[in-house]
Amino acid sequence: MVVWQALDQGSTRRRTTVTQWICTANHGFATYAMEELRRLFNDVKFNQLAPNEIFRMEVPLEREEAMAMLQQKEPIFLRHIQPVERILPIEGNADDLQALSDLVRNSRLRCENRMTAVHLRRADNSPFLYTAGDTKAILDAVLSEVDCEPVVQSPELILSIYAGAQELYVGWGTPEEQLSDWPGGAVRFQREDGQISRAKFKLLEAERAFKLDFASFGEALDIGAAPGGWTQLLLERGLYVTSVDPAELHPSLKQYPRLTYWKKNASDVKFKAEAFDLLVCDMSWSPMQMSKLVLEGIGALANGATAIITVKLMHKKPLQTIRDVIAKLESAFVLVKAKQLFHNRDEITLYLVKR
Ligand SMILES: C[S@@+](CC[C@H](N)C(=O)[O-])C[C@H]1O[C@@H](n2cnc3c(N)ncnc32)[C@H](O)[C@@H]1O
């Protein structure tokens, strides 16, 4: 059976355990993920696999210890992480699938009676011949042989495989441990008929990533709402929505009697005290100006209100920008989580609760 294979670099007196991981960030943001990981782990080493997106990490810690530290202080820019338990050389032929099948066959104790998903990602230059679909089809059959339940949705366990330029990196983990239940954390939503903007995916992803249920809120304020993707989602969830933007909302939203629309700059609108239990704000504006505006209107939020706010990363030092914005907003909010979501481009998303 394959068990967690730590790479021992021991001497006779003291053995050092090094664990390996495949880390993924949004394209262009891996350097910030590495910076966060360097702050978290001493003596961490990196090795780039896909430019500024995917990298291998070596940490001088046991798997459980490293996982616990990651869970406690999840890096904002780390979208996905998979442990590397086995490294298999790529032959570039059917032997690769055979080797993976043998590995799964030997892993019965790992996945027996657990809903297990197979996720394969391939580097552009990988000689591994098979698509994610082909690999999954073959390994699903082997999972069934050893009494594991192959699934696509809602897995309890994920077998993650990264096919690199020369080797397959293979590891098991729960979705929580891997920070996502999507391959590499690349969350895909189906585009719907009548969807107003791609921005809607950002709020959908935030709802999942932060384990929120927007339907449980009553009155939402959407600042920087146009063309209206976020407003549309909240209306579909049954909320009363007040949307503010000097730009036009999409005409299809007029059908909702639960929508109030102020075609104004947010600084020119005043609301009743404690009128909203949800604030969403996607202004794509200077982060400090955005924070100032949100704090000026804070009286309109009920105590304990939730806020989902995107922070545009306009400057060269995103981590500093984020620290400054959070410090400012923490005068009125408790930060629950800050995360760069898959659908965030040059921005991150904050999940806050009003004090
Ligand atoms: C990225 S778009 C928002 C997209 C929107 N979330 C959606 O789902 O369609 C940013 C919007 O913020 C608005 N905006 C920028 N500054 C604003 C302000 N001070 N008050 C209100 N809206 C503002 C812009 O007019 C723009 O429509």
XYZ file of C-alpha atoms and ligand atoms in Angstrom:
382
model
C 0.000 0.000 0.000
C 1.183 3.460 -0.727
C 1.472 5.457 2.437
C 2.618 8.995 2.954
C 6.139 8.895 1.672
C 8.220 11.546 3.364
C 11.539 12.215 1.751
C 14.109 11.458 4.392
C 17.319 13.375 4.227
C 18.540 11.935 7.487
C 21.859 11.606 9.091
C 22.407 8.924 11.722
C 21.815 11.422 14.513
C 18.900 13.457 13.212
C 16.437 12.781 10.437
C 14.780 15.660 8.657
C 11.424 15.013 7.032
C 10.733 16.963 3.888
C 7.272 16.914 2.369
C 6.535 17.975 -1.179
C 3.509 19.776 -2.532
C 2.174 21.075 -5.839
C 0.856 24.612 -5.325
C -1.337 26.615 -7.696
C -2.197 30.316 -7.827
C -4.051 32.416 -10.375
C -1.820 33.099 -13.375
C 0.607 35.914 -12.539
C 0.118 35.630 -8.767
C 2.300 32.647 -7.795
C 5.083 34.945 -6.549
C 2.683 36.357 -3.949
C 1.577 32.879 -2.917
C 5.272 31.988 -2.479
C 5.836 35.124 -0.422
C 2.971 34.134 1.878
C 4.258 30.545 2.124
C 7.763 31.806 2.945
C 6.265 33.704 5.869
C 4.401 30.595 7.007
C 7.145 27.967 6.714
C 10.828 28.213 7.602
C 13.340 26.896 5.069
C 10.726 26.350 2.370
C 11.985 25.724 -1.197
C 10.200 26.337 -4.489
C 10.585 25.056 -7.992
C 8.496 26.537 -10.819
C 6.408 24.138 -12.938
C 4.200 26.551 -14.920
C 5.348 30.185 -15.096
C 3.964 32.255 -12.213
C 1.102 29.819 -11.687
C 2.115 26.299 -10.579
C 5.127 25.407 -8.447
C 6.529 22.569 -6.392
C 7.190 23.289 -2.730
C 9.397 21.449 -0.279
C 8.710 22.004 3.409
C 10.798 20.532 6.249
C 7.663 19.412 8.112
C 5.441 16.360 8.347
C 2.320 16.436 6.199
C -0.072 16.864 9.128
C 1.940 19.690 10.643
C 2.145 21.563 7.336
C -1.585 21.010 6.670
C -2.505 22.334 10.121
C -0.452 25.487 9.560
C -2.024 26.005 6.136
C -5.531 25.589 7.542
C -4.819 27.992 10.369
C -3.411 30.736 8.156
C -4.560 30.008 4.633
C -2.541 32.044 2.131
C -4.659 34.492 0.142
C -3.026 33.710 -3.192
C -2.757 29.925 -2.811
C -5.683 28.565 -4.792
C -4.943 24.869 -4.526
C -2.389 22.579 -2.921
C -1.864 18.859 -3.355
C 0.530 16.714 -1.370
C 3.067 14.740 -3.384
C 3.151 11.211 -2.027
C 4.546 9.448 -5.088
C 6.584 10.653 -8.024
C 6.351 8.408 -11.091
C 8.576 8.867 -14.146
C 6.547 9.488 -17.322
C 7.254 6.920 -20.028
C 5.001 8.554 -22.602
C 3.065 5.361 -23.279
C 0.405 3.077 -21.765
C 2.810 2.074 -18.968
C 1.965 5.412 -17.318
C -1.688 4.435 -16.956
C -0.608 1.005 -15.753
C 1.599 2.576 -13.055
C -1.260 4.834 -11.921
C -3.675 1.892 -11.895
C -1.255 -0.133 -9.743
C -0.941 2.802 -7.373
C -4.722 3.029 -6.978
C -5.039 -0.757 -6.632
C -2.573 -0.588 -3.733
C -4.502 2.210 -2.046
C -7.615 0.316 -0.986
C -7.233 1.236 2.691
C -6.953 4.856 1.730
C -10.185 5.186 -0.180
C -12.318 2.149 0.686
C -16.011 3.154 0.965
C -15.167 6.791 0.354
C -16.479 8.926 -2.463
C -13.316 9.516 -4.433
C -12.627 11.861 -7.348
C -9.691 11.654 -9.745
C -8.245 15.004 -10.807
C -5.552 15.150 -13.461
C -3.797 18.273 -14.644
C -1.147 18.349 -17.338
C 1.669 20.783 -17.941
C 1.680 22.070 -21.551
C 4.948 20.252 -22.235
C 4.036 16.995 -20.492
C 4.714 13.772 -22.433
C 1.876 12.078 -20.501
C -0.413 10.990 -23.335
C -3.833 10.852 -21.735
C -6.491 13.460 -21.161
C -8.070 14.063 -17.756
C -11.222 12.302 -19.013
C -9.351 9.199 -20.261
C -7.301 8.951 -17.072
C -10.354 9.341 -14.903
C -12.286 6.672 -16.832
C -9.453 4.145 -16.356
C -8.788 4.970 -12.704
C -12.507 5.075 -11.835
C -12.737 1.433 -12.928
C -9.805 0.556 -10.656
C -11.349 2.518 -7.762
C -14.536 0.452 -8.128
C -12.448 -2.755 -8.100
C -11.044 -1.825 -4.670
C -14.443 -0.773 -3.243
C -13.956 2.968 -3.502
C -16.815 4.981 -4.956
C -15.713 7.024 -7.967
C -17.506 10.398 -8.137
C -17.270 13.726 -9.913
C -19.253 15.948 -7.534
C -18.842 16.344 -3.767
C -15.931 13.945 -3.201
C -14.758 13.020 0.286
C -11.306 12.276 -1.070
C -9.438 13.428 -4.162
C -6.630 11.639 -5.965
C -4.735 14.529 -7.507
C -2.230 13.945 -10.294
C -0.065 16.614 -11.853
C 1.633 15.512 -15.070
C 4.804 17.574 -15.356
C 7.530 17.690 -17.998
C 9.078 14.393 -16.829
C 7.172 13.066 -13.843
C 3.724 12.433 -12.449
C 3.192 13.914 -8.989
C 0.510 11.990 -7.148
C -1.182 12.648 -3.812
C -4.415 12.118 -1.907
C -6.303 14.658 0.168
C -9.740 15.874 1.161
C -11.197 18.929 -0.620
C -10.557 20.949 2.563
C -6.915 19.890 2.613
C -6.508 20.743 -1.071
C -8.421 24.045 -0.557
C -10.877 23.162 -3.328
C -12.935 20.339 -4.794
C -12.037 21.422 -8.346
C -8.914 20.312 -10.204
C -6.279 22.919 -9.360
C -8.997 25.048 -7.747
C -10.246 26.083 -11.215
C -13.959 26.472 -10.386
C -16.097 26.264 -13.522
C -19.682 27.473 -13.700
C -22.017 27.014 -16.617
C -22.883 30.272 -18.360
C -26.667 30.675 -18.240
C -29.075 32.153 -20.775
C -29.738 35.765 -19.837
C -26.662 36.026 -17.628
C -25.805 39.699 -17.463
C -22.084 39.603 -16.760
C -19.228 37.208 -16.114
C -18.830 39.094 -12.828
C -21.731 36.988 -11.546
C -19.311 34.025 -11.351
C -17.205 35.941 -8.799
C -20.103 36.207 -6.390
C -21.226 32.634 -7.055
C -17.708 31.450 -6.286
C -17.553 33.613 -3.138
C -20.818 32.039 -1.937
C -19.292 28.557 -2.289
C -15.781 29.391 -1.122
C -16.997 31.173 2.023
C -19.781 28.623 2.658
C -22.482 31.287 2.565
C -26.114 30.911 1.584
C -27.271 34.207 0.118
C -30.895 33.038 0.321
C -30.622 33.301 4.113
C -30.235 37.105 3.901
C -33.084 39.594 3.549
C -31.917 43.036 2.371
C -28.795 43.514 0.287
C -26.959 46.665 -0.749
C -24.944 46.315 -3.981
C -22.441 49.140 -4.493
C -20.874 49.365 -7.949
C -23.655 47.171 -9.282
C -23.690 47.772 -13.057
C -24.245 46.045 -15.376
C -25.858 43.860 -12.717
C -24.458 40.315 -12.464
C -24.234 40.402 -8.667
C -27.617 42.113 -8.338
C -29.113 39.436 -10.612
C -27.748 36.611 -8.430
C -29.071 38.154 -5.205
C -32.494 38.771 -6.774
C -32.548 35.163 -7.976
C -31.789 34.094 -4.400
C -34.945 35.947 -3.294
C -33.415 39.004 -1.594
C -34.568 42.604 -1.677
C -31.701 44.405 -3.404
C -30.741 48.079 -3.459
C -28.238 48.703 -6.252
C -26.117 51.813 -6.611
C -24.118 52.764 -9.683
C -23.860 55.865 -11.905
C -23.849 53.442 -14.859
C -26.958 51.706 -16.240
C -28.189 48.399 -14.887
C -29.194 45.816 -17.470
C -32.867 46.385 -18.516
C -33.781 42.743 -17.777
C -33.465 43.498 -14.042
C -36.442 45.880 -14.187
C -38.775 42.854 -14.022
C -37.888 42.406 -10.327
C -40.136 44.406 -7.962
C -37.653 43.614 -5.167
C -35.007 45.814 -6.864
C -34.381 49.440 -5.908
C -31.915 51.198 -8.196
C -30.069 54.435 -7.460
C -28.342 55.700 -10.592
C -25.799 57.601 -8.554
C -22.333 57.677 -7.147
C -22.421 55.795 -3.842
C -21.079 58.803 -1.929
C -24.235 60.746 -2.922
C -26.734 58.265 -1.452
C -27.823 57.959 2.185
C -29.743 55.024 3.639
C -31.750 54.353 6.773
C -29.748 53.104 9.753
C -29.209 49.328 9.913
C -31.297 48.750 6.774
C -29.161 45.948 5.257
C -27.901 42.584 6.445
C -25.719 42.053 3.363
C -23.334 44.411 1.584
C -21.703 43.456 -1.686
C -19.266 45.810 -3.315
C -17.415 45.290 -6.586
C -16.391 48.813 -7.512
C -13.111 48.111 -9.282
C -11.797 51.296 -7.758
C -8.827 52.480 -5.702
C -8.823 50.172 -2.634
C -8.323 52.995 -0.145
C -11.096 55.128 -1.681
C -13.378 52.080 -1.711
C -12.646 51.386 1.983
C -13.325 55.011 2.881
C -16.657 54.938 1.052
C -17.718 51.654 2.686
C -16.842 52.990 6.145
C -18.717 56.264 5.536
C -21.865 54.248 4.798
C -21.364 51.718 7.600
C -24.422 52.961 9.545
C -26.696 51.452 6.892
C -25.533 47.945 7.864
C -27.105 46.025 10.723
C -24.794 44.686 13.405
C -23.474 41.303 12.324
C -24.155 42.124 8.652
C -22.023 40.251 6.124
C -19.914 42.082 3.538
C -18.391 40.651 0.369
C -15.975 43.150 -1.119
C -13.512 42.895 -3.996
C -10.204 44.697 -3.590
C -8.558 45.835 -6.798
C -4.809 45.217 -6.792
C -3.675 48.312 -8.609
C -0.178 48.711 -7.291
C 3.028 46.769 -7.386
C 2.741 45.587 -3.781
C -0.553 43.692 -3.484
C 0.221 42.151 -0.092
C 0.853 45.589 1.375
C -2.299 46.997 -0.282
C -4.311 44.132 1.188
C -2.854 44.638 4.669
C -3.653 48.375 4.508
C -7.237 47.826 3.315
C -7.920 45.157 5.936
C -6.450 47.316 8.705
C -8.763 50.162 7.655
C -11.887 48.027 7.336
C -11.195 46.306 10.658
C -12.229 49.497 12.421
C -15.816 48.405 11.674
C -15.614 44.772 10.533
C -14.149 41.455 11.594
C -12.302 39.809 8.700
C -13.489 36.230 8.213
C -11.429 35.449 5.124
C -9.435 37.107 2.366
C -8.968 35.044 -0.777
C -8.054 35.416 -4.397
C -10.810 33.374 -6.028
C -10.403 31.673 -9.398
C -12.748 34.248 -10.974
C -10.868 37.206 -9.501
C -8.562 38.793 -12.035
C -6.391 41.605 -10.632
C -8.211 41.554 -7.337
C -9.051 39.527 -4.259
C -12.304 39.048 -2.354
C -12.873 39.875 1.314
C -15.501 38.245 3.526
C -16.208 40.480 6.508
C -18.782 40.708 9.277
C -19.801 44.032 10.817
C -18.831 44.295 14.463
C -16.637 45.750 -12.141
S -18.043 46.738 -12.321
C -19.189 45.876 -11.325
C -19.726 44.638 -11.946
C -20.914 44.086 -11.204
N -20.525 43.525 -9.930
C -21.668 43.038 -11.986
O -21.844 41.919 -11.475
O -22.122 43.299 -13.108
C -17.672 48.150 -11.380
C -18.778 49.165 -11.287
O -18.491 50.026 -10.193
C -19.079 51.287 -10.491
N -18.510 52.319 -9.583
C -17.256 52.794 -9.525
N -17.173 53.753 -8.592
C -18.405 53.885 -8.043
C -18.972 54.710 -7.016
N -18.231 55.624 -6.382
N -20.275 54.568 -6.703
C -21.040 53.644 -7.341
N -20.567 52.840 -8.319
C -19.274 52.958 -8.663
C -18.723 51.479 -11.958
O -19.610 52.414 -12.565
C -18.906 50.072 -12.509
O -20.183 49.903 -13.092
